[in-house]
Amino acid sequence: MSDKKKIVVIGAGWAGLGATHHLAQQGYDVTLLEAAPYPGGLVAGWKTPGGRSVEGGIHGFWYPYCNIFSLVKQLNLDPFTRFTRSSQYSPAGLEVESPIFQDRPRLPSPLGTFIYTRFQRLPLSDRLSALPLLYAVVDFDNSDEAWQRYDKVTARELFKQFGVSARLYQESFEPMLLVGLFAPGEQCSAAAALGMLYYFILAHQPDFDVVWCRGTVGDKIFKPWIDRIEKAGGKVLTNQRVSDIVIDDRGQATGVICGEEFFAADAVISGVSVSGIKKIVASSSKLNSYAQFRNLANLKGIDVLATRLWFDRKINIPLPSNACFGFDPTTGWTFFDLNDLHDEYQNEPNTVVEADFYHANQLLPMSDAQIIAKVQQDLATCLPAFAEAQVIDSSVIRVKEGVTHFFPGSYQNLLQAQTDIPNLFMSGDWIVTQHGSWSQEKAYVTGLEAANLVVKRFGIGAEAKIIPIEPDEPHIQFARSVNKAMRDLTKVFPGYWLP
């Protein structure tokens, strides 16, 4: 047992838990360190002093999350709701209703998304203005070259360049960016916008279909998952904030420091957020001697505000998940009917709503009372019945730099899983990967990829099997092959093919 390779994993979110689970199964001596008193970071949930469940925002699980769905099946869990429909509101009222796309006859992508989505006010002429944008969707193939090509352009510039109408941009694309990349289009990388929109919406007709956890992710998934990790021999320690990764004179990581405690390691995996790794680097003279870690100072996160309100009466909410735009110039928000989605509240005599705000910089300084009043006013703008109800309990969670900001030019500073320190590996939803996934699925996949690098390094155990995303449909594959051939020709005859 003393000969087991010691692996320290930092951060108990999807990435860290994924890496820890696989390496523990392969016989490694794995210790997972989490700074918070509970595993999961922004995704986790906990109980208020009054015993009510809260979490740092609601997280959906989209149709292409094949690896997470496979994990849940492997753990013999049943944490998810059925696939749900969603709607979109502005201050003018209901704007869009989406069906469950997999229930409709499947059409070549992206026709199904275009035809089956019900726009209440957006004219057909505006929707048709998106057609030229399909070239950029085809041209962006998630390769490093494509990221370099599109990353320095803002999403707003991209849509304008391809002739998307101002109304379509304001009422469709920017709302998607506000709740998908958590920032307005002028602050989002065009590469990230194309990657996110393609993965969640445009690649295949059912991709926008989503299920939700029937309670907090911490209770429904992470707790039983940690039990499985511990049974496999892994250790999960909370309230352990890593302040430094120790690098010896040979440039090898030898362990991590938490306060006055040292955890020795033969390899280290980081699964923390951008803001988390920046804090570690800032306090480490050794890490600061590497340009790739110094450059992380150029990255940043986006502020998130998560609220949960209990009302004194039942309110009819037509659909359980709803996105909203136009209430604040640079902020997107969502609200969810927890009586529908969460087991805990299905028999609640009153209405329970989760409302989450992204790019909420200007909202975080407000008092809890001011925030709750704003949330109720915004909800009443969407559904007037909220105006007459009384808030009988509430929760407000402020998360400074809680999610990654993929701003123009950020790609050059993102890290690969393999760093310049041979036995220090990175994972998380902000790590560069060719897998093509996003959000929670990407975090979990990169955790498995980091675990596989450990397996390769020591030659012990089997690599985790990672399910690739569904291949492009044949017409997209053909268009991309033609486009690649044309681009290759421009490299041979640049003076002839380029203006």
XYZ file of C-alpha atoms in Angstrom:
499
model
C 0.000 0.000 0.000
C 2.902 2.363 0.754
C 3.999 2.044 -2.885
C 0.767 3.562 -4.194
C 1.234 6.769 -6.134
C -0.137 9.722 -4.191
C -2.340 12.116 -6.142
C -3.711 15.360 -4.722
C -6.732 16.864 -6.460
C -7.738 20.463 -5.744
C -11.423 21.423 -5.919
C -14.438 19.144 -5.407
C -16.564 20.179 -8.382
C -17.369 18.111 -11.463
C -13.732 18.138 -12.623
C -12.122 17.271 -9.306
C -14.647 14.599 -8.395
C -14.351 13.055 -11.856
C -10.568 12.808 -11.631
C -10.634 11.550 -8.036
C -13.246 8.900 -8.749
C -11.410 7.395 -11.696
C -7.967 7.403 -10.071
C -9.316 5.868 -6.859
C -10.843 3.092 -8.954
C -7.425 2.503 -10.551
C -5.747 1.998 -7.185
C -4.116 5.401 -6.665
C -3.876 7.006 -3.220
C -6.043 10.041 -4.009
C -6.830 12.957 -1.713
C -9.377 15.553 -2.856
C -9.150 18.942 -1.138
C -12.107 21.359 -1.096
C -11.894 24.874 0.346
C -15.606 25.130 1.179
C -17.339 23.264 4.011
C -19.183 21.184 1.403
C -18.088 19.662 -1.923
C -19.277 21.081 -5.206
C -18.427 24.754 -5.321
C -21.061 26.780 -7.184
C -22.914 23.599 -8.162
C -23.335 22.258 -4.630
C -26.286 22.798 -2.341
C -26.753 23.084 1.400
C -29.378 23.739 4.064
C -30.282 27.091 5.604
C -30.449 27.310 9.422
C -34.189 26.790 9.001
C -33.626 23.537 7.116
C -34.541 24.773 3.629
C -32.461 23.671 0.635
C -30.563 26.326 -1.308
C -27.742 26.307 -3.869
C -25.587 28.720 -5.822
C -27.812 28.724 -8.896
C -29.803 26.110 -10.787
C -27.861 24.047 -13.338
C -29.411 22.273 -16.295
C -28.262 18.990 -17.826
C -28.591 19.191 -21.591
C -29.237 16.367 -24.029
C -25.574 16.079 -25.179
C -24.250 15.575 -21.600
C -23.487 11.927 -22.445
C -20.640 11.482 -19.964
C -22.552 12.872 -16.986
C -25.604 10.776 -17.865
C -23.340 7.719 -18.130
C -21.829 8.482 -14.709
C -25.249 8.827 -13.099
C -26.280 5.479 -14.578
C -23.054 3.914 -13.308
C -23.812 5.247 -9.806
C -27.365 3.816 -9.986
C -28.865 7.241 -9.313
C -32.147 8.738 -10.486
C -31.620 12.462 -9.876
C -33.206 14.078 -12.925
C -36.598 15.430 -13.927
C -38.181 14.634 -17.268
C -37.122 16.813 -20.196
C -38.836 20.181 -19.816
C -40.030 22.932 -22.103
C -38.797 26.477 -21.576
C -39.806 30.025 -22.363
C -38.247 33.453 -22.654
C -39.564 36.760 -21.331
C -38.783 40.440 -21.835
C -40.388 43.458 -20.153
C -42.966 43.278 -22.987
C -44.032 39.798 -21.870
C -43.652 36.307 -23.307
C -41.256 36.259 -26.278
C -40.383 32.636 -27.066
C -41.549 29.122 -26.232
C -39.402 26.086 -26.985
C -40.767 22.560 -27.415
C -39.084 19.310 -26.452
C -37.196 19.002 -29.715
C -36.591 15.251 -29.562
C -40.378 14.735 -29.646
C -40.659 16.462 -33.029
C -39.779 14.882 -36.398
C -36.033 15.251 -36.766
C -34.930 17.698 -39.438
C -31.427 18.434 -40.716
C -29.674 20.795 -38.332
C -30.371 23.644 -37.736
C -33.816 23.539 -39.394
C -35.543 21.905 -36.418
C -34.404 24.596 -34.021
C -35.450 27.276 -36.499
C -38.884 25.844 -37.377
C -40.119 24.374 -34.094
C -39.236 27.304 -31.805
C -42.287 29.526 -31.323
C -41.440 33.244 -31.484
C -44.301 35.438 -30.290
C -43.259 38.731 -31.877
C -40.034 38.312 -33.851
C -40.805 38.660 -37.601
C -39.744 35.952 -40.042
C -37.625 38.460 -41.966
C -35.483 39.041 -38.893
C -35.118 35.319 -38.257
C -34.020 34.761 -41.860
C -31.227 37.298 -41.395
C -29.394 34.612 -39.373
C -28.830 32.413 -42.429
C -25.467 33.952 -43.480
C -24.199 33.215 -39.958
C -24.260 29.512 -40.834
C -20.966 29.995 -42.676
C -19.268 30.980 -39.389
C -20.876 27.972 -37.682
C -19.396 25.698 -40.370
C -16.036 27.480 -40.353
C -15.669 27.212 -36.561
C -14.737 23.538 -36.039
C -13.432 23.873 -32.439
C -9.838 23.438 -33.610
C -7.047 25.534 -32.150
C -6.794 27.356 -35.475
C -10.508 28.213 -35.415
C -10.281 29.486 -31.836
C -7.316 31.676 -32.758
C -9.224 32.992 -35.789
C -12.426 33.972 -33.994
C -11.352 34.640 -30.409
C -10.154 38.213 -30.850
C -13.510 39.275 -32.337
C -16.510 40.067 -30.136
C -19.704 38.102 -30.602
C -21.555 41.339 -31.347
C -19.092 42.177 -34.142
C -19.461 38.681 -35.573
C -23.260 38.833 -35.761
C -23.128 42.311 -37.257
C -20.515 41.267 -39.825
C -22.725 38.394 -41.024
C -25.789 40.599 -41.409
C -27.867 39.479 -38.418
C -30.603 42.082 -37.939
C -30.408 44.337 -34.891
C -33.740 43.034 -33.637
C -32.761 39.370 -33.984
C -29.517 40.068 -32.172
C -31.196 41.979 -29.344
C -34.116 39.603 -28.878
C -32.515 36.236 -29.579
C -28.742 35.990 -29.775
C -27.786 38.376 -26.977
C -30.239 36.749 -24.520
C -28.606 33.392 -25.340
C -25.192 34.886 -24.616
C -26.353 36.448 -21.358
C -27.508 33.106 -19.952
C -25.036 30.867 -21.852
C -21.755 32.801 -21.616
C -23.094 35.084 -18.851
C -22.130 38.377 -20.496
C -23.398 40.744 -23.220
C -22.205 40.187 -26.782
C -19.697 43.033 -26.821
C -17.909 41.328 -23.906
C -17.973 37.761 -25.303
C -15.445 36.073 -27.566
C -16.925 35.199 -30.948
C -15.160 31.828 -30.741
C -16.782 31.027 -27.399
C -20.156 32.219 -28.707
C -19.959 29.926 -31.739
C -18.786 26.985 -29.649
C -21.514 27.430 -27.055
C -24.335 28.023 -29.545
C -23.294 25.064 -31.683
C -22.968 22.621 -28.767
C -26.213 23.550 -26.984
C -28.480 24.535 -29.870
C -27.324 24.132 -33.463
C -25.414 20.860 -33.811
C -28.371 18.479 -33.521
C -32.088 19.095 -33.099
C -32.444 17.599 -29.572
C -29.383 19.358 -28.123
C -31.410 22.166 -26.506
C -33.544 19.658 -24.561
C -32.754 19.810 -20.858
C -33.442 18.017 -17.594
C -32.933 19.373 -14.090
C -31.836 17.887 -10.806
C -34.854 17.011 -8.611
C -33.105 18.678 -5.683
C -29.701 20.173 -5.066
C -26.878 18.612 -7.060
C -24.999 18.233 -3.776
C -27.698 16.006 -2.293
C -28.819 14.119 -5.371
C -25.462 13.457 -7.078
C -22.372 14.588 -5.192
C -23.082 12.935 -1.813
C -23.646 9.427 -3.212
C -20.769 9.971 -5.620
C -18.424 10.830 -2.741
C -19.598 7.710 -0.900
C -18.557 5.678 -3.935
C -15.185 7.474 -4.072
C -14.507 6.773 -0.402
C -15.458 3.108 -0.799
C -12.864 2.921 -3.590
C -10.230 4.293 -1.189
C -10.279 7.984 -2.108
C -10.289 10.696 0.561
C -12.433 13.854 0.301
C -11.474 16.594 2.755
C -13.437 19.842 3.098
C -12.387 23.176 4.676
C -8.964 22.710 3.080
C -8.054 25.851 1.166
C -4.921 25.314 -0.918
C -2.549 28.266 -0.682
C 0.352 26.914 -2.743
C 1.496 24.083 -4.985
C 5.052 23.151 -3.999
C 7.524 22.860 -6.898
C 11.002 21.442 -6.300
C 14.264 22.451 -7.976
C 13.691 19.875 -10.743
C 10.439 21.588 -11.710
C 8.250 18.806 -10.278
C 5.193 19.283 -8.060
C 5.794 17.573 -4.717
C 2.536 18.460 -2.979
C 0.259 21.268 -1.860
C 0.031 23.499 1.180
C -3.226 24.142 3.061
C -2.568 26.621 5.843
C 0.080 24.935 7.974
C -0.553 21.466 6.561
C 1.393 19.866 3.705
C -0.060 17.126 1.489
C 2.694 15.235 -0.345
C 1.961 14.108 -3.897
C 3.503 12.334 -6.861
C 1.157 14.345 -9.084
C -1.331 17.199 -8.603
C -4.561 17.889 -10.476
C -6.273 21.266 -10.254
C -10.028 21.339 -10.723
C -10.711 24.841 -9.448
C -12.196 27.857 -11.205
C -10.257 30.659 -12.868
C -10.583 32.820 -9.763
C -9.467 29.895 -7.577
C -6.290 29.124 -9.512
C -5.447 32.835 -9.750
C -5.469 33.049 -5.946
C -3.145 30.060 -5.669
C -0.751 31.473 -8.269
C -0.769 34.914 -6.628
C 0.584 33.432 -3.387
C 3.162 31.176 -5.047
C 6.593 32.467 -6.020
C 7.376 29.198 -7.839
C 4.243 29.199 -10.007
C 4.841 32.846 -10.824
C 8.150 31.895 -12.411
C 6.182 30.194 -15.225
C 4.764 32.510 -17.897
C 1.669 30.367 -18.459
C 0.667 30.766 -14.811
C 1.536 34.480 -14.660
C -0.674 34.990 -17.716
C -3.676 33.672 -15.787
C -3.828 37.143 -14.247
C -5.323 38.251 -17.572
C -8.352 35.983 -17.093
C -11.410 36.845 -15.054
C -14.760 35.594 -13.883
C -18.318 36.910 -13.917
C -20.398 37.765 -10.865
C -23.468 35.628 -10.179
C -26.430 36.347 -7.923
C -28.599 33.386 -6.887
C -31.889 33.996 -5.085
C -34.631 31.711 -3.807
C -38.033 33.090 -2.801
C -40.897 31.439 -0.941
C -44.280 33.085 -1.598
C -47.455 32.915 0.485
C -49.671 31.452 -2.243
C -49.751 29.264 -5.318
C -48.902 31.103 -8.543
C -49.398 29.584 -11.955
C -46.035 29.457 -13.770
C -46.738 28.098 -17.277
C -43.324 26.464 -17.840
C -40.767 25.382 -15.214
C -37.654 27.028 -16.730
C -37.556 30.573 -18.062
C -34.874 32.946 -19.377
C -35.286 36.729 -19.309
C -33.672 39.643 -21.117
C -34.081 43.404 -21.424
C -34.612 44.108 -17.723
C -31.048 45.362 -17.159
C -28.756 46.373 -20.053
C -25.901 43.960 -19.344
C -27.526 41.318 -17.134
C -29.376 38.142 -18.040
C -31.455 36.136 -15.604
C -33.464 32.965 -15.303
C -36.269 31.808 -13.039
C -37.472 28.317 -12.199
C -40.613 26.811 -10.702
C -39.162 24.626 -7.951
C -42.594 23.233 -7.068
C -42.368 21.514 -10.439
C -38.662 20.650 -10.528
C -37.702 19.708 -6.945
C -39.120 16.762 -5.008
C -38.844 18.736 -1.770
C -41.303 21.386 -2.939
C -43.811 19.369 -4.973
C -46.291 19.293 -2.103
C -45.437 22.767 -0.813
C -48.689 24.740 -0.308
C -46.923 27.889 -1.536
C -44.797 28.837 -4.553
C -41.012 28.440 -4.456
C -38.984 30.202 -7.165
C -35.272 30.269 -7.936
C -34.108 33.400 -9.786
C -30.462 33.605 -10.877
C -28.747 36.686 -12.333
C -25.578 36.583 -14.460
C -23.118 39.422 -15.037
C -24.696 40.799 -11.881
C -21.880 43.219 -10.968
C -24.229 46.105 -10.224
C -26.601 43.959 -8.161
C -24.178 42.435 -5.665
C -23.728 45.645 -3.588
C -27.492 45.891 -3.000
C -28.907 44.798 0.355
C -30.789 41.518 0.594
C -34.064 43.419 0.989
C -33.374 45.510 -2.111
C -32.490 42.408 -4.112
C -35.631 40.525 -3.067
C -37.781 43.539 -3.958
C -36.157 43.733 -7.393
C -36.595 40.011 -8.014
C -40.287 40.179 -7.137
C -40.786 43.222 -9.367
C -39.045 41.495 -12.295
C -41.081 38.327 -11.760
C -44.282 40.385 -11.689
C -43.323 41.975 -15.005
C -43.235 38.484 -16.518
C -46.215 37.070 -14.595
C -48.424 39.748 -12.947
C -49.687 37.361 -10.230
C -46.355 37.746 -8.427
C -47.190 41.402 -7.665
C -49.949 40.448 -5.198
C -48.007 37.710 -3.410
C -45.978 38.164 -0.236
C -42.441 36.846 0.209
C -42.431 34.757 3.395
C -38.832 33.519 3.192
C -35.830 34.099 0.956
C -32.191 33.295 0.319
C -29.602 35.510 -1.398
C -26.227 34.125 -2.486
C -23.596 36.398 -4.007
C -20.783 34.709 -5.934
C -17.981 37.055 -6.945
C -16.393 35.919 -10.233
C -18.371 32.698 -9.965
C -18.291 31.639 -13.630
C -15.644 31.891 -16.340
C -15.642 34.940 -18.607
C -14.725 33.998 -22.175
C -13.961 37.534 -23.319
C -12.299 38.459 -26.651
C -8.630 37.495 -26.520
C -8.972 35.225 -23.491
C -8.183 32.011 -25.371
C -4.443 32.748 -25.567
C -4.276 32.687 -21.754
C -6.328 29.542 -21.124
C -4.398 26.472 -20.018
C -4.117 23.022 -21.520
C -4.553 19.975 -19.271
C -0.793 19.327 -19.493
C 1.183 22.217 -18.019
C 4.864 23.121 -18.172
C 5.198 21.349 -14.813
C 5.236 17.684 -15.935
C 3.181 16.272 -13.044
C 0.752 19.173 -12.588
C -2.445 18.768 -14.596
C -5.397 21.130 -15.075
C -9.121 20.507 -15.409
C -12.308 22.559 -15.302
C -14.807 24.204 -17.626
C -12.220 26.814 -18.675
C -9.500 24.382 -19.786
C -8.696 23.959 -23.492
C -10.017 20.623 -24.772
C -10.829 19.252 -28.201
C -13.818 17.324 -26.861
C -16.250 20.089 -27.823
C -18.462 20.059 -24.717
C -19.336 22.987 -22.463
C -20.218 23.843 -18.872
C -20.692 20.962 -16.385
C -20.120 18.271 -19.022
C -16.862 19.951 -20.075
C -15.689 20.196 -16.454
C -16.359 16.490 -15.887
C -14.714 15.483 -19.173
C -11.568 17.509 -18.442
C -11.401 15.865 -15.009
C -11.318 12.479 -16.740
C -8.750 13.780 -19.242
C -6.499 14.918 -16.367
C -6.893 11.520 -14.701
C -5.871 9.854 -17.973
C -2.696 11.961 -18.071
C -1.845 10.625 -14.605
C -2.456 7.055 -15.793
C -0.216 7.655 -18.817
C 2.519 9.200 -16.675
C 2.769 6.323 -14.203
C 1.585 3.459 -16.395
C -0.742 2.226 -13.668
C -4.404 1.424 -14.294
C -6.691 1.913 -17.273
C -7.661 5.199 -18.855
C -11.201 6.495 -18.395
C -13.441 5.978 -21.386
C -14.714 9.376 -22.537
C -17.789 9.411 -24.754
C -17.228 11.792 -27.696
C -19.923 14.260 -28.669
C -22.316 13.127 -31.384
C -20.674 13.544 -34.812
C -21.730 16.398 -37.055
C -24.613 15.580 -39.375
C -23.528 14.562 -42.912
C -24.354 17.885 -44.548
C -22.324 19.745 -41.902
C -19.412 17.333 -42.331
C -19.509 17.899 -46.090
C -19.667 21.691 -45.702
C -16.752 21.637 -43.280
C -14.634 19.447 -45.558
C -15.242 21.813 -48.480
C -14.491 24.831 -46.314
C -11.270 23.239 -45.027
C -10.169 22.473 -48.584
C -10.722 26.095 -49.567
C -8.804 27.320 -46.541
C -5.930 24.965 -47.344
C -5.811 26.400 -50.858
C -5.507 29.922 -49.498
C -2.372 28.795 -47.664
C -0.850 27.598 -50.943
C -1.955 30.567 -53.066
C -2.452 33.427 -50.612
C -2.018 36.154 -53.211
C -4.557 34.598 -55.563
C -7.301 33.564 -53.136
C -7.217 36.419 -50.652
C -8.156 40.014 -51.524
